[in-house]
XYZ file of C-alpha atoms in Angstrom:
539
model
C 0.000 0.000 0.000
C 2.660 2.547 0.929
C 4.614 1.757 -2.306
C 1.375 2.523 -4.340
C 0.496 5.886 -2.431
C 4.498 6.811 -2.939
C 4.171 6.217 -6.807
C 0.951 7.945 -7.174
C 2.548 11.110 -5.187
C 5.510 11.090 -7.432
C 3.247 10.660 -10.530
C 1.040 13.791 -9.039
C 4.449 15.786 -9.035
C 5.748 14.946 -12.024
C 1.975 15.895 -13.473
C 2.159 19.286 -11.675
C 6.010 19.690 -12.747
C 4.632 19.383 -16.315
C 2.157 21.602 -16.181
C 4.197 24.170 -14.193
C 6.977 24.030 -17.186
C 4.083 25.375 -19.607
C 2.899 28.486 -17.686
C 5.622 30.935 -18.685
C 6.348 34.965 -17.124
C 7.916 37.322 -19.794
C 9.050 40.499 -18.747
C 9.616 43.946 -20.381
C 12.229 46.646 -19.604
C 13.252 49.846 -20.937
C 16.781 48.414 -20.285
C 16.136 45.231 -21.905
C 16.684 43.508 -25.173
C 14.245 42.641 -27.952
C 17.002 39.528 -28.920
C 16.595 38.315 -25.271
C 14.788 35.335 -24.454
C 12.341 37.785 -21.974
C 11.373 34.886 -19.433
C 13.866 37.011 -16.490
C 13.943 40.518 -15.008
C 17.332 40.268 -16.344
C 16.557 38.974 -19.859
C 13.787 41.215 -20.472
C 12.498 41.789 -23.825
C 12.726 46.076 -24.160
C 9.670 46.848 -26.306
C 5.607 46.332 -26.851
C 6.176 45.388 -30.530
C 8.063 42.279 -29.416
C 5.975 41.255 -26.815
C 3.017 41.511 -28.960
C 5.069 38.950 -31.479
C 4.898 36.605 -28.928
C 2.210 33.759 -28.633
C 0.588 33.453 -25.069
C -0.969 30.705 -24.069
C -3.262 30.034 -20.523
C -1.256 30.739 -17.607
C 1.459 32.968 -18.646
C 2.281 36.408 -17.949
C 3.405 39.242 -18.931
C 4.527 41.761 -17.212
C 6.212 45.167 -16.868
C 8.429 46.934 -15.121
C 6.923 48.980 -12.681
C 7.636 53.113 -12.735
C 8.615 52.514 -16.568
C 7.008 53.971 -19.822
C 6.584 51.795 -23.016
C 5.517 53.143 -25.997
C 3.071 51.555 -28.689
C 0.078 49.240 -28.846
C -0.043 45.732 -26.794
C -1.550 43.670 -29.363
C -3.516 40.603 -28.195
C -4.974 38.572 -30.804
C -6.952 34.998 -31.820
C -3.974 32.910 -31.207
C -3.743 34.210 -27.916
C -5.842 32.911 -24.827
C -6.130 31.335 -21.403
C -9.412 30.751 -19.280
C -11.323 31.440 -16.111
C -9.413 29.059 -13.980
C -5.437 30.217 -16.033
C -6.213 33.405 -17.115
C -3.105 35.397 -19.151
C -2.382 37.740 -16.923
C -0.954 41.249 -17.781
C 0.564 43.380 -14.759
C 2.880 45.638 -13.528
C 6.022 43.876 -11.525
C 8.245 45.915 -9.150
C 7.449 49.526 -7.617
C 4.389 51.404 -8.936
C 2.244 50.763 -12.364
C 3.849 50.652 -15.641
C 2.851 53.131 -18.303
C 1.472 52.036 -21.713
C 1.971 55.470 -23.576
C -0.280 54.369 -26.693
C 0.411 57.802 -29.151
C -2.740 57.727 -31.264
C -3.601 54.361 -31.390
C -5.355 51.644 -28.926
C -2.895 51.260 -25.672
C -4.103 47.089 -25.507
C -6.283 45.660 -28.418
C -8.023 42.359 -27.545
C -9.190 41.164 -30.934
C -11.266 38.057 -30.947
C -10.163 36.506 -28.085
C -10.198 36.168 -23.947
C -9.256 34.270 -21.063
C -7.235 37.538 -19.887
C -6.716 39.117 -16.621
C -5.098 42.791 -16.777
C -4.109 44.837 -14.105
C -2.411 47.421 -12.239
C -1.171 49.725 -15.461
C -1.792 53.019 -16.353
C -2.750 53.720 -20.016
C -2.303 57.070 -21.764
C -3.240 58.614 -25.217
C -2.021 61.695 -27.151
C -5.119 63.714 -26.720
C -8.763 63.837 -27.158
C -8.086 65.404 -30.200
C -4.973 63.629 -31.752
C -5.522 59.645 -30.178
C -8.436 57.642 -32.208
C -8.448 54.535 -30.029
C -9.526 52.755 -26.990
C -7.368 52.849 -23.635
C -8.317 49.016 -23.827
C -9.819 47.753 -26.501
C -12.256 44.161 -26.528
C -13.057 43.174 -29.908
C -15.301 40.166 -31.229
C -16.298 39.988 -34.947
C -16.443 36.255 -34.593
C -19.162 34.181 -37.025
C -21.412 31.965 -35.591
C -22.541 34.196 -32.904
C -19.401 32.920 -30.469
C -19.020 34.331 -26.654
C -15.755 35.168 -25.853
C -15.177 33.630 -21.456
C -13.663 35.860 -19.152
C -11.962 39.193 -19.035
C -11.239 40.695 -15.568
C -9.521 44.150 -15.532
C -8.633 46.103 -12.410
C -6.501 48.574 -10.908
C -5.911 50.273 -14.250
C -6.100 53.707 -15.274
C -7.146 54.902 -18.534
C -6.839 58.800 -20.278
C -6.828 61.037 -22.747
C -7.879 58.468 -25.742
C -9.905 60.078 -28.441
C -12.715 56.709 -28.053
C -12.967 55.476 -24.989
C -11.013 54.209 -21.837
C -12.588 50.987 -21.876
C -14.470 49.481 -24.170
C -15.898 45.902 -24.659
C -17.553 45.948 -28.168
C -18.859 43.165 -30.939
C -20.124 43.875 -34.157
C -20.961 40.451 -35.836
C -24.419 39.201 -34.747
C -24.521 37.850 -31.624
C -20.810 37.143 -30.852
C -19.568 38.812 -27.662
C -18.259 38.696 -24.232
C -18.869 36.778 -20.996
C -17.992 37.594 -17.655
C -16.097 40.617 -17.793
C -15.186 42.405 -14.512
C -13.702 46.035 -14.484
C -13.244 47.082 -11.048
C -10.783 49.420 -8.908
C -10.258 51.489 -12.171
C -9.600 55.194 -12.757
C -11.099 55.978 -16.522
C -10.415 59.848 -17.310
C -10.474 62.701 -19.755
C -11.346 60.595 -23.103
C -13.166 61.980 -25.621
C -16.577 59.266 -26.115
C -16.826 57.611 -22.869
C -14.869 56.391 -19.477
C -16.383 52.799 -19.903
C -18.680 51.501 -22.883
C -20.116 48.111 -23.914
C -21.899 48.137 -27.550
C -23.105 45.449 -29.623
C -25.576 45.416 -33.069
C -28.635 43.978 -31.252
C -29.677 43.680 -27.319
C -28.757 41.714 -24.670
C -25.717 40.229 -26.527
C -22.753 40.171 -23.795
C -23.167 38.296 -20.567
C -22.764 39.044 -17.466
C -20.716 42.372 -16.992
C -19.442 43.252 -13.443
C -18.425 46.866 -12.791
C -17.382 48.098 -8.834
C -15.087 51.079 -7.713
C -14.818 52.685 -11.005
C -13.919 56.590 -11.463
C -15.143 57.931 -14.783
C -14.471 61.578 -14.934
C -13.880 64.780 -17.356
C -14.695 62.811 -20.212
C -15.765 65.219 -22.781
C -17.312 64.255 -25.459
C -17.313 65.219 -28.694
C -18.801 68.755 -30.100
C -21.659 68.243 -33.295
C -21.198 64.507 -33.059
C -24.218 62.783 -34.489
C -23.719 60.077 -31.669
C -24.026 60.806 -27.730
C -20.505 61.135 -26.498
C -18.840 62.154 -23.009
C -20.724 59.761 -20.761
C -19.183 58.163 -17.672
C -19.819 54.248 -17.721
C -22.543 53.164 -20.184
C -23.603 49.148 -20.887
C -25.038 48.749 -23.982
C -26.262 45.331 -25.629
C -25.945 43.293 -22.033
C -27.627 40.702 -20.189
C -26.912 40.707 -17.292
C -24.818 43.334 -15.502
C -24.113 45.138 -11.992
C -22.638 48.831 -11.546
C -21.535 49.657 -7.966
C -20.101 51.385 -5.766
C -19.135 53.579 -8.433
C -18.552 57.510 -9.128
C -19.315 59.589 -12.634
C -18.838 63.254 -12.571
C -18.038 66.353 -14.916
C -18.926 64.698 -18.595
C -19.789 65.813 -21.698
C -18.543 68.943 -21.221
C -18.634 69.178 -25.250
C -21.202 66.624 -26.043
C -24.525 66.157 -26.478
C -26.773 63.150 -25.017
C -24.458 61.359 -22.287
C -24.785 60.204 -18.999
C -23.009 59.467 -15.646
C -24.138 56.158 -15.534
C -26.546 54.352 -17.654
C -27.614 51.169 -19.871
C -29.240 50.612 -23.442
C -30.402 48.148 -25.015
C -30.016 45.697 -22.060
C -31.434 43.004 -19.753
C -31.472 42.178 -16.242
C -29.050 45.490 -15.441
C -28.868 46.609 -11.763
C -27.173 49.839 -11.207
C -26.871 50.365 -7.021
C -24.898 52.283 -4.203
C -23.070 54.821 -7.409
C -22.570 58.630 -7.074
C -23.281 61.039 -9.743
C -22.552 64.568 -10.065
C -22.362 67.368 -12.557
C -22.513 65.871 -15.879
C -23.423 68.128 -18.679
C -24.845 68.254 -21.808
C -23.586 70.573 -24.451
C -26.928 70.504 -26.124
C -30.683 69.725 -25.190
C -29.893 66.236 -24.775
C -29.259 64.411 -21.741
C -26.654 65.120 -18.959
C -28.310 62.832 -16.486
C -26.774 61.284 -13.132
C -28.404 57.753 -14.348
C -30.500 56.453 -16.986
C -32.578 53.300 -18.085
C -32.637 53.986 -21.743
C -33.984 52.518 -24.741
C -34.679 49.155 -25.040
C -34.009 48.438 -21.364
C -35.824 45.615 -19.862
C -36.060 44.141 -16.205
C -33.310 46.113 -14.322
C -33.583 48.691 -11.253
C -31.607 51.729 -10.407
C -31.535 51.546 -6.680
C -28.980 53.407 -3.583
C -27.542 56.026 -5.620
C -26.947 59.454 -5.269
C -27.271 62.067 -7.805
C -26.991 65.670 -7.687
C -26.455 68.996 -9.794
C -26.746 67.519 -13.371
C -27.849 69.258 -16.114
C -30.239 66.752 -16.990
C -32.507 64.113 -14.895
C -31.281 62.587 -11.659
C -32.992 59.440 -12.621
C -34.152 58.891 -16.383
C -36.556 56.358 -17.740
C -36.648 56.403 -21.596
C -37.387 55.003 -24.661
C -36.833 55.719 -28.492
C -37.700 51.964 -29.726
C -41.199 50.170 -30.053
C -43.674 50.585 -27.445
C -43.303 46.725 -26.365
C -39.361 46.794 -25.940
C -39.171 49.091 -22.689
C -40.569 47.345 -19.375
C -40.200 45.820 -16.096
C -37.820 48.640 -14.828
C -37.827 49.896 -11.001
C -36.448 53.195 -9.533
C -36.366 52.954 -5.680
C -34.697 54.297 -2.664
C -32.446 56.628 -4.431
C -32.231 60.702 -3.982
C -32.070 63.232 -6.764
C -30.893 66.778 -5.601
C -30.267 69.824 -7.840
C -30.896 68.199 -10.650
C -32.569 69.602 -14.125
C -30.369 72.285 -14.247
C -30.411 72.417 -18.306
C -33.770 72.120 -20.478
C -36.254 71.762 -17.660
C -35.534 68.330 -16.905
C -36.757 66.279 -13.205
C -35.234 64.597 -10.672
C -37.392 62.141 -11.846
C -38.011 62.040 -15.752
C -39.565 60.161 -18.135
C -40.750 59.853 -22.095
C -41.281 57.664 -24.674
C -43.366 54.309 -24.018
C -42.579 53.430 -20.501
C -43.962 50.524 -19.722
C -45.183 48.195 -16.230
C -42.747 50.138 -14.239
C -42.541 51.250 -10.571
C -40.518 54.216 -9.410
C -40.817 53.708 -4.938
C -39.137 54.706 -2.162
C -37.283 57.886 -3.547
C -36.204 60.957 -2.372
C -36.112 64.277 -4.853
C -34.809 67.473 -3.845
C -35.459 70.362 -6.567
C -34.711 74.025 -6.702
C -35.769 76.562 -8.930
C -33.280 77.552 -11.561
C -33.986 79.412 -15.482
C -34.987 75.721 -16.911
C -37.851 75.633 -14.781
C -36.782 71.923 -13.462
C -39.531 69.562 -11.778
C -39.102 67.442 -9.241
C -40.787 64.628 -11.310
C -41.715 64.996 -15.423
C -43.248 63.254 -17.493
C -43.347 64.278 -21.343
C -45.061 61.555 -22.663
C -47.881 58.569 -22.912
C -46.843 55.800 -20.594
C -48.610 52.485 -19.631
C -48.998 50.978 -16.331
C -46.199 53.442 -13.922
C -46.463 52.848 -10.649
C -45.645 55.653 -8.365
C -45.548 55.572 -4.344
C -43.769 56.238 -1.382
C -41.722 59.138 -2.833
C -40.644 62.549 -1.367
C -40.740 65.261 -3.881
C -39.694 68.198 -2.654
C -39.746 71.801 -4.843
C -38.544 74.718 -3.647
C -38.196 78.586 -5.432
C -41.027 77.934 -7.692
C -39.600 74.945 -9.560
C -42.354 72.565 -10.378
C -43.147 69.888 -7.806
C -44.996 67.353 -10.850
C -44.428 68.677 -14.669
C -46.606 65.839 -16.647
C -47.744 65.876 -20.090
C -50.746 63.795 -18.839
C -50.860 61.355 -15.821
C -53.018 58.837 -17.830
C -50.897 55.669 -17.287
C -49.481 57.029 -14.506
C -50.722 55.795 -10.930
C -49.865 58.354 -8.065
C -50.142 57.030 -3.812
C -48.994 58.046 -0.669
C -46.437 60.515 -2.319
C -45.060 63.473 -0.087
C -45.327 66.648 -2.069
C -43.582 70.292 -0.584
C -43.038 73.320 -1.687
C -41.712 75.132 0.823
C -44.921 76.708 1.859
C -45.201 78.263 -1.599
C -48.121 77.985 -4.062
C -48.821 74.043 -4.871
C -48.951 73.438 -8.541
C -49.304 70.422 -10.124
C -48.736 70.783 -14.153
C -50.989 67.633 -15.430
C -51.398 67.856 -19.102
C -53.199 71.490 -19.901
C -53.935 72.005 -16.394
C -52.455 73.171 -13.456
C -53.892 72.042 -9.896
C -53.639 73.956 -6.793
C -53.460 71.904 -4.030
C -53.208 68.409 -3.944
C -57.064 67.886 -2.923
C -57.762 69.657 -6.546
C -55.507 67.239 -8.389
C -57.493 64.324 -6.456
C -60.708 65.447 -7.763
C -59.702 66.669 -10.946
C -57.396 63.776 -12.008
C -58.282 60.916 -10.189
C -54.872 60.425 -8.522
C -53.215 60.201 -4.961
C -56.544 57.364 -4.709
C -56.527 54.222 -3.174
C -60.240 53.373 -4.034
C -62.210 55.825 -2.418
C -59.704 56.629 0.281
C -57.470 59.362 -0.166
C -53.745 58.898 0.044
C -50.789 61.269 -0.741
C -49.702 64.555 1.464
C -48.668 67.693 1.662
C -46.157 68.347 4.828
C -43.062 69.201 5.538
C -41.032 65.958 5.606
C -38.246 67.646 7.975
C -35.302 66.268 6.093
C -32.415 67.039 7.653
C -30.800 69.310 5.456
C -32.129 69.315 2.184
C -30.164 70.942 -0.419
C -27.321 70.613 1.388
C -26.091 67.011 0.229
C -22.504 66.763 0.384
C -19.914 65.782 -2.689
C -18.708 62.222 -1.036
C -16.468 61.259 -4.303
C -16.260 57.950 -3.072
C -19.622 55.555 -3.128
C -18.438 53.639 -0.505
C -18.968 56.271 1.837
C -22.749 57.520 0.666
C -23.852 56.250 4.231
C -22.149 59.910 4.829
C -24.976 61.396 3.354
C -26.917 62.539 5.910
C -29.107 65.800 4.031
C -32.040 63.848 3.854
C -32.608 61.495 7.201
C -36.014 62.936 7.877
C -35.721 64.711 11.300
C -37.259 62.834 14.549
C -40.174 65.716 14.429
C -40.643 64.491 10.766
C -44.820 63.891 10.464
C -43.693 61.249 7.489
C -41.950 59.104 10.347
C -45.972 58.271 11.885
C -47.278 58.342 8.566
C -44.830 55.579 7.172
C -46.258 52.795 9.729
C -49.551 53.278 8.111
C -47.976 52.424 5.051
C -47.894 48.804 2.959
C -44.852 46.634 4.935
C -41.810 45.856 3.327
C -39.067 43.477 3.585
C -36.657 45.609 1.620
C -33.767 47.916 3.696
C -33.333 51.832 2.914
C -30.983 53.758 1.239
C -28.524 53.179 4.060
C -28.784 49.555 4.111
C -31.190 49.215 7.353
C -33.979 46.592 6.982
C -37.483 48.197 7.722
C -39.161 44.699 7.853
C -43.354 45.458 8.525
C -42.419 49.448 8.699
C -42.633 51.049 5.289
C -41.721 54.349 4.488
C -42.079 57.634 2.240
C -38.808 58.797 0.705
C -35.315 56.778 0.492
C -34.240 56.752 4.133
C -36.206 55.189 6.772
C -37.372 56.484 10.369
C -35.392 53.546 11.684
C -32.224 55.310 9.908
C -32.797 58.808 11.260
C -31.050 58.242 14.950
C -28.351 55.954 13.565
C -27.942 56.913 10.103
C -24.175 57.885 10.196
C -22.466 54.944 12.159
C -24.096 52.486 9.398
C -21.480 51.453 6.331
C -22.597 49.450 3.492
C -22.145 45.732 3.397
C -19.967 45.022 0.075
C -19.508 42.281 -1.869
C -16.620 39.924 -1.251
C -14.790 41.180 -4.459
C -13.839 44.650 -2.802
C -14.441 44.219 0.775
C -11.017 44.144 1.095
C -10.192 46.917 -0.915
C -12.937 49.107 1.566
């Protein structure tokens, strides 16, 4: 027996010997040599060009030297792959990140393949003006509608690329990308967009993991005929997360972006993100978030948005009346927002349908586009709205609708300050919310009225801080409502809920109105966010 278990260990070790001999490290070097064999520090290979001559297979690496500047394109192409499990791995090695200094072209191009891991690199174009590629570049134009497994980038900074600083693209049918993580990423100062997914049709990648990304001062592009300058934007998905992420100061030249939204795309939860001052250079647009067209089944919940141009929170659709549906807004808060072209907190057009906006907390103040704390500017079918605060001050609209038909209104919170109520619903305006009962057949639950008009005592409305970082938004205390808060009786009247606040605090058989819950109000600031396993560590 002991001679068999000693042969079958030896065998094992010979096996793992084997496969140890096939996973190779390469290394670059500004001091090195492109006739070297590259598998030392001290027999690096010196340039890009003759690492991306190389064929790498699953397991290897390649990596550069840390502090150091190499200049071209890291070409990665069909020949080239590993998987989930042996990922090729790109990295830094020694002190700090190396620089890929990419000129005008892509810094890494990923064509047709995967079964990659990069990380900890920095990744720098010519210009917005001069580059016309992709800090990293995924490519699939494969036939027969192939996915391309696993891609996980983090701890990489892209900027000043004339496209985008990531992008994860296919243009062939239905050929794509699965499970691709960006995380822990600074993506800055390109000209289309920090982070971008597109495909020809919906729902074509898979499963599409973004956490702890920075997408900032990305421009856009003036008189494009395509939105450009938004901060991370999934289009063609199905299936995707965005957390614990920040988008702020886009588009400055560009018309139709967002801080952080989705298109044509399934199943697409966007949670716990910051966004702040995007802009629109045109009357498109400049949201904090978006579900736009084509967007089915997803929620934008926890997030923070303030001092856009455009919405805080926009549901839209351009496409066919049957393509937008299933979408939830809840427990977010909107302040400032609207401050270009009249837009709400809150906004909405286009053939929404079977959708529920609950739980939300909008702050708006009067500015020359007349924003709303909630509009709506077309026909929609089947909205659900309840448990919100909407809060107007300095005359901006409170509700801005085209028409509420569609549109089901209960146990809202609507202020103004004190000021005159108005309610804009189609060519009327209502004064007081008893008037808008009677006249439109809203804030009704059967016969019973529902809906109020008080002061919800927020803490310091208005007054929401920058945080910069999403994993601190249980700083945001502007809008705990205040212990002498009337909504804090009213919400145990309302329907129970197993669901936990914008802070993360379960209010299990106690509802509420607004995003944070009377169970919050005493506690609010010693509460911090549970995160996922894949950056708890980082937190």
């Amino acid at each position: 027996m002991e001679s068999i278990g000693t042969s079958n260990s030896n065998a094992s070790k010979v096996e793992l010997l084997e496969e140890r001999v096939l996973f190779s490290t390469y290394y670059l070097s500004p001091d090195g040599d492109d006739g070297d064999s590259g598998t030392s520090a001290s027999s690096a290979w010196r340039s890009l060009n003759r690492a991306g001559q190389a064929t790498f297979q699953a397991g290897d690496r390649l990596l550069l030297e840390g502090g150091a500047t190499f200049r071209g394109q890291l070409y990665i192409g069909p020949d080239e792959h590993g998987t989930s499990d042996n990922p090729f791995t790109i990295a830094s090695y020694g002190t700090g990140h190396a620089t890929i200094n990419a000129g005008a072209n892509s810094g890494i191009f990923v064509y047709n393949t995967a079964g990659l891991n990069i990380q900890n690199l920095r990744i720098v174009g010519s210009g917005t003006k001069t580059n016309h590629g992709d800090g990293i570049r995924l490519y699939n134009n494969l036939d027969n509608d192939v996915l391309l497994n696993h891609v996980d980038i983090t701890n990489v900074e892209a900027s000043n690329f004339g496209g985008v600083g990531i992008s994860i693209g296919g243009w062939n049918g239905d050929s794509g990308f699965n499970d691709v993580s960006v995380t822990n990423s600074k993506l800055h100062d390109n000209a289309r967009a920090g982070l971008m997914s597109y495909a020809p049709d919906k729902n074509v990648h898979k499963n599409i993991y973004v956490s702890q990304v920075l997408a900032y001062n990305n421009t856009g592009i003036a008189n494009s005929e395509v939105n450009t300058g938004s901060g991370i934007v999934l289009g063609g998905v199905d299936g995707a997360t965005i957390e614990y992420s920040v988008a702020h100061d886009n588009s400055r030249l560009g018309n139709g972006a967002v801080g952080i939204w989705a298109y044509d795309s399934n199943n697409v939860t966007i949670q716990h993100n910051e966004s702040y001052r995007n802009q629109t250079a045109g009357t498109d647009d400049g949201d904090g978030f978006d579900l736009d067209r084509n967007v089915t089944n997803s929620v934008m919940q926890y997030n923070y948005s303030h001092e856009n141009d455009g919405s805080g929170f926009g549901l839209y659709q351009n496409g066919p009346a049957g393509n937008y549906y299933n979408n939830t807004v809840r427990y977010n808060i909107s302040q400032n927002d609207g401050h270009q072209n009249g837009y709400g907190g809150i906004d909405m057009w286009g053939p929404v349908q079977n959708c529920s906006i609950y739980n939300n907390t909008v702050y708006a103040s009067a500015s020359s586009a007349h924003p709303a704390a909630m509009r709506v500017i077309s026909s929609v079918s089947n909205v659900r709205v309840y448990h919100n605060i909407f809060q107007a001050t300095g005359g901006a609209y409170v509700l801005n609708l085209l028409s509420s038909a569609g549109l089901t209104f209960q146990n809202n919170d609507y202020w103004t300050g004190g000021a005159s109520f108005q309610i804009h619903d189609a060519s009327s305006t209502f004064f007081g919310l008893g008037a808008w009962r009677a006249g439109a057949s809203q804030e009704r639950i059967g016969n019973t009225s529902s809906g109020m008009s008080v002061d919800p005592h927020l803490a310091n409305a208005g007054h929401g801080q920058t945080l910069g970082n999403a994993l601190n938004l249980n700083q945001l205390s502007a809008y705990r409502l205040s212990l002498i808060s009337p909504l804090m009786a009213s919400a145990n009247s309302a329907t129970d809920s197993d669901e936990h606040d914008f802070y993360g605090i379960p209010h299990t058989g106690v509802s509420l109105i607004g995003a944070i819950g009377a169970e919050s109000a005493p506690q609010a600031r010693h509460i911090r966010p549970k995160l996922p396993k894949l950056i708890r560590k980082a937190a």
